[in-house]
Amino acid sequence: MPIIEIALLIQVGGIIGGWNTVALVIITAFVGAYLVRREGFQTLQSAQAKMQRNELPGKEMVEGLMLVIAGVLLVTPGFITDILGFLFVIPGSRHMLAAQLSKHMKMRVVTQGGFGQTGNYQQPGNDPFRQRDPSGDGNVFEGEYDDKTRQDDPDKRLK
């Protein structure tokens, strides 16, 4: 990838000039940083609104990760990385890519039983929760917790 980026920079530099190519790379980095910042704030506000409604901001988490990747790609000198970075920043393409990535991740969790686990929980001995369950029916879970909810809060949210 770096060799392709350098070759493309040299070709563009031969067409529009070296200083113009450097200026173009710097401008795309600044524009990209601005867009990542703006979209990042919007994604953060959307995630906070979902959390206020006691909803899981899964889509926003995926989009936030994509914006981090976009930021790295956009400040890296090169035209191919800039194109990929702008695809991750532009809301339409980011939403589409995030939906596909979320769908793929959900499929992995459902079909494989978790990230990195390939076992089938239908087979005896493969369920990690049954290790502590003497009855083996999956209805006993050991653990401790502290109640951090406020008693006067009707929604019983953590503060």
Short mmCIF file of C-alpha atoms in Angstrom, two decimals:
data_model
loop_
_atom_site.label_atom_id
_atom_site.label_comp_id
_atom_site.label_asym_id
_atom_site.label_seq_id
_atom_site.Cartn_x
_atom_site.Cartn_y
_atom_site.Cartn_z
CA MET A 1 0.00 0.00 0.00
CA PRO A 2 2.76 2.53 0.78
CA ILE A 3 4.41 1.82 -2.58
CA ILE A 4 1.12 2.46 -4.41
CA GLU A 5 0.60 5.68 -2.41
CA ILE A 6 4.10 6.94 -3.23
CA ALA A 7 3.74 6.06 -6.91
CA LEU A 8 0.40 7.90 -7.06
CA LEU A 9 1.85 10.94 -5.27
CA ILE A 10 4.74 11.04 -7.77
CA GLN A 11 2.34 10.77 -10.74
CA VAL A 12 0.06 13.50 -9.41
CA GLY A 13 3.11 15.61 -8.60
CA GLY A 14 4.26 15.23 -12.20
CA ILE A 15 0.88 16.43 -13.45
CA ILE A 16 0.04 19.32 -11.09
CA GLY A 17 3.48 20.02 -9.60
CA GLY A 18 5.22 18.98 -6.40
CA TRP A 19 4.18 21.94 -4.22
CA ASN A 20 0.58 21.68 -5.39
CA THR A 21 0.57 17.99 -4.48
CA VAL A 22 1.95 18.76 -1.00
CA ALA A 23 -0.66 21.50 -0.56
CA LEU A 24 -3.43 19.12 -1.67
CA VAL A 25 -2.31 16.48 0.85
CA ILE A 26 -2.23 19.08 3.65
CA ILE A 27 -5.65 20.46 2.69
CA THR A 28 -7.23 17.00 2.65
CA ALA A 29 -5.76 16.32 6.11
CA PHE A 30 -7.27 19.54 7.53
CA VAL A 31 -10.64 19.04 5.84
CA GLY A 32 -10.69 15.41 6.97
CA ALA A 33 -9.85 16.34 10.57
CA TYR A 34 -12.65 18.92 10.57
CA LEU A 35 -15.18 16.41 9.19
CA VAL A 36 -14.13 13.69 11.64
CA ARG A 37 -14.51 16.12 14.53
CA ARG A 38 -17.95 17.29 13.37
CA GLU A 39 -19.28 13.80 12.68
CA GLY A 40 -17.74 12.54 15.92
CA PHE A 41 -19.66 15.12 17.96
CA GLN A 42 -22.89 14.21 16.18
CA THR A 43 -22.30 10.50 16.82
CA LEU A 44 -21.50 11.21 20.48
CA GLN A 45 -24.69 13.24 20.90
CA SER A 46 -26.72 10.46 19.29
CA ALA A 47 -25.14 7.87 21.60
CA GLN A 48 -25.85 10.02 24.66
CA ALA A 49 -29.47 10.47 23.58
CA LYS A 50 -29.87 6.71 23.22
CA MET A 51 -28.33 6.12 26.63
CA GLN A 52 -30.75 8.66 28.14
CA ARG A 53 -33.58 6.53 26.70
CA ASN A 54 -31.98 3.41 28.23
CA GLU A 55 -31.09 2.04 24.79
CA LEU A 56 -27.82 0.44 23.76
CA PRO A 57 -25.89 2.71 21.34
CA GLY A 58 -24.43 -0.18 19.33
CA LYS A 59 -24.65 1.51 15.93
CA GLU A 60 -23.06 4.66 17.33
CA MET A 61 -20.20 2.64 18.82
CA VAL A 62 -19.46 1.06 15.43
CA GLU A 63 -19.65 4.46 13.72
CA GLY A 64 -17.35 5.95 16.36
CA LEU A 65 -14.79 3.26 15.66
CA MET A 66 -15.12 3.95 11.94
CA LEU A 67 -14.54 7.67 12.58
CA VAL A 68 -11.35 6.87 14.50
CA ILE A 69 -10.12 4.79 11.58
CA ALA A 70 -11.15 7.57 9.19
CA GLY A 71 -9.16 10.10 11.20
CA VAL A 72 -6.03 7.99 10.97
CA LEU A 73 -6.52 7.43 7.24
CA LEU A 74 -7.14 11.11 6.51
CA VAL A 75 -4.05 12.41 8.29
CA THR A 76 -1.88 9.78 6.60
CA PRO A 77 -0.38 11.32 3.46
CA GLY A 78 -1.74 9.77 0.30
CA PHE A 79 -4.72 9.85 -2.00
CA ILE A 80 -5.92 6.27 -1.60
CA THR A 81 -6.00 6.56 2.20
CA ASP A 82 -7.82 9.87 1.82
CA ILE A 83 -10.50 8.28 -0.37
CA LEU A 84 -11.00 5.45 2.13
CA GLY A 85 -11.04 7.94 5.01
CA PHE A 86 -13.65 10.12 3.32
CA LEU A 87 -15.81 7.02 2.71
CA PHE A 88 -15.72 6.38 6.47
CA VAL A 89 -16.52 10.04 7.29
CA ILE A 90 -19.35 10.77 4.86
CA PRO A 91 -22.59 9.94 6.73
CA GLY A 92 -24.30 8.00 3.92
CA SER A 93 -21.47 5.60 3.22
CA ARG A 94 -20.55 5.36 6.93
CA HIS A 95 -24.12 4.36 7.89
CA MET A 96 -24.18 1.74 5.14
CA LEU A 97 -20.77 0.32 6.10
CA ALA A 98 -21.66 0.37 9.82
CA ALA A 99 -24.91 -1.51 9.14
CA GLN A 100 -23.04 -4.18 7.17
CA LEU A 101 -20.34 -4.45 9.85
CA SER A 102 -22.94 -4.69 12.63
CA LYS A 103 -24.82 -7.36 10.70
CA HIS A 104 -21.62 -9.34 10.21
CA MET A 105 -20.70 -9.04 13.90
CA LYS A 106 -24.18 -10.12 15.02
CA MET A 107 -23.99 -13.14 12.74
CA ARG A 108 -20.65 -14.14 14.26
CA VAL A 109 -21.96 -13.82 17.80
CA VAL A 110 -25.12 -15.78 17.06
CA THR A 111 -23.58 -18.53 14.93
CA GLN A 112 -20.35 -18.99 16.86
CA GLY A 113 -21.55 -18.31 20.38
CA GLY A 114 -19.28 -15.31 20.90
CA PHE A 115 -16.17 -13.68 19.53
CA GLY A 116 -13.41 -16.17 18.98
CA GLN A 117 -15.45 -19.11 20.25
CA THR A 118 -16.26 -21.83 17.79
CA GLY A 119 -17.90 -24.32 20.17
CA ASN A 120 -21.53 -25.39 20.07
CA TYR A 121 -23.30 -24.76 23.37
CA GLN A 122 -25.82 -27.49 22.61
CA GLN A 123 -23.15 -30.06 23.38
CA PRO A 124 -22.72 -30.90 27.08
CA GLY A 125 -19.72 -29.33 28.74
CA ASN A 126 -19.32 -26.44 26.29
CA ASP A 127 -21.43 -23.85 28.13
CA PRO A 128 -19.21 -21.73 30.41
CA PHE A 129 -22.17 -20.98 32.69
CA ARG A 130 -22.81 -24.64 33.44
CA GLN A 131 -19.40 -25.01 35.02
CA ARG A 132 -20.71 -23.48 38.27
CA ASP A 133 -24.27 -24.78 37.96
CA PRO A 134 -24.47 -28.05 39.90
CA SER A 135 -27.91 -28.87 38.49
CA GLY A 136 -26.73 -28.38 34.92
CA ASP A 137 -29.98 -26.80 33.76
CA GLY A 138 -28.51 -23.31 33.24
CA ASN A 139 -30.74 -21.59 35.79
CA VAL A 140 -28.18 -20.94 38.57
CA PHE A 141 -25.69 -18.11 38.32
CA GLU A 142 -23.30 -17.19 41.09
CA GLY A 143 -22.16 -13.62 41.55
CA GLU A 144 -22.15 -10.47 43.64
CA TYR A 145 -23.41 -6.99 42.94
CA ASP A 146 -23.83 -3.60 44.59
CA ASP A 147 -27.05 -1.67 43.97
CA LYS A 148 -25.95 1.74 42.62
CA THR A 149 -29.41 2.95 41.62
CA ARG A 150 -31.08 5.87 43.35
CA GLN A 151 -34.22 4.95 45.26
CA ASP A 152 -36.11 8.10 44.15
CA ASP A 153 -35.45 7.48 40.43
CA PRO A 154 -38.50 5.80 38.81
CA ASP A 155 -36.35 4.40 35.96
CA LYS A 156 -33.71 2.96 38.36
CA ARG A 157 -30.83 4.26 36.23
CA LEU A 158 -27.23 4.30 37.37
CA LYS A 159 -25.99 7.73 38.45
#
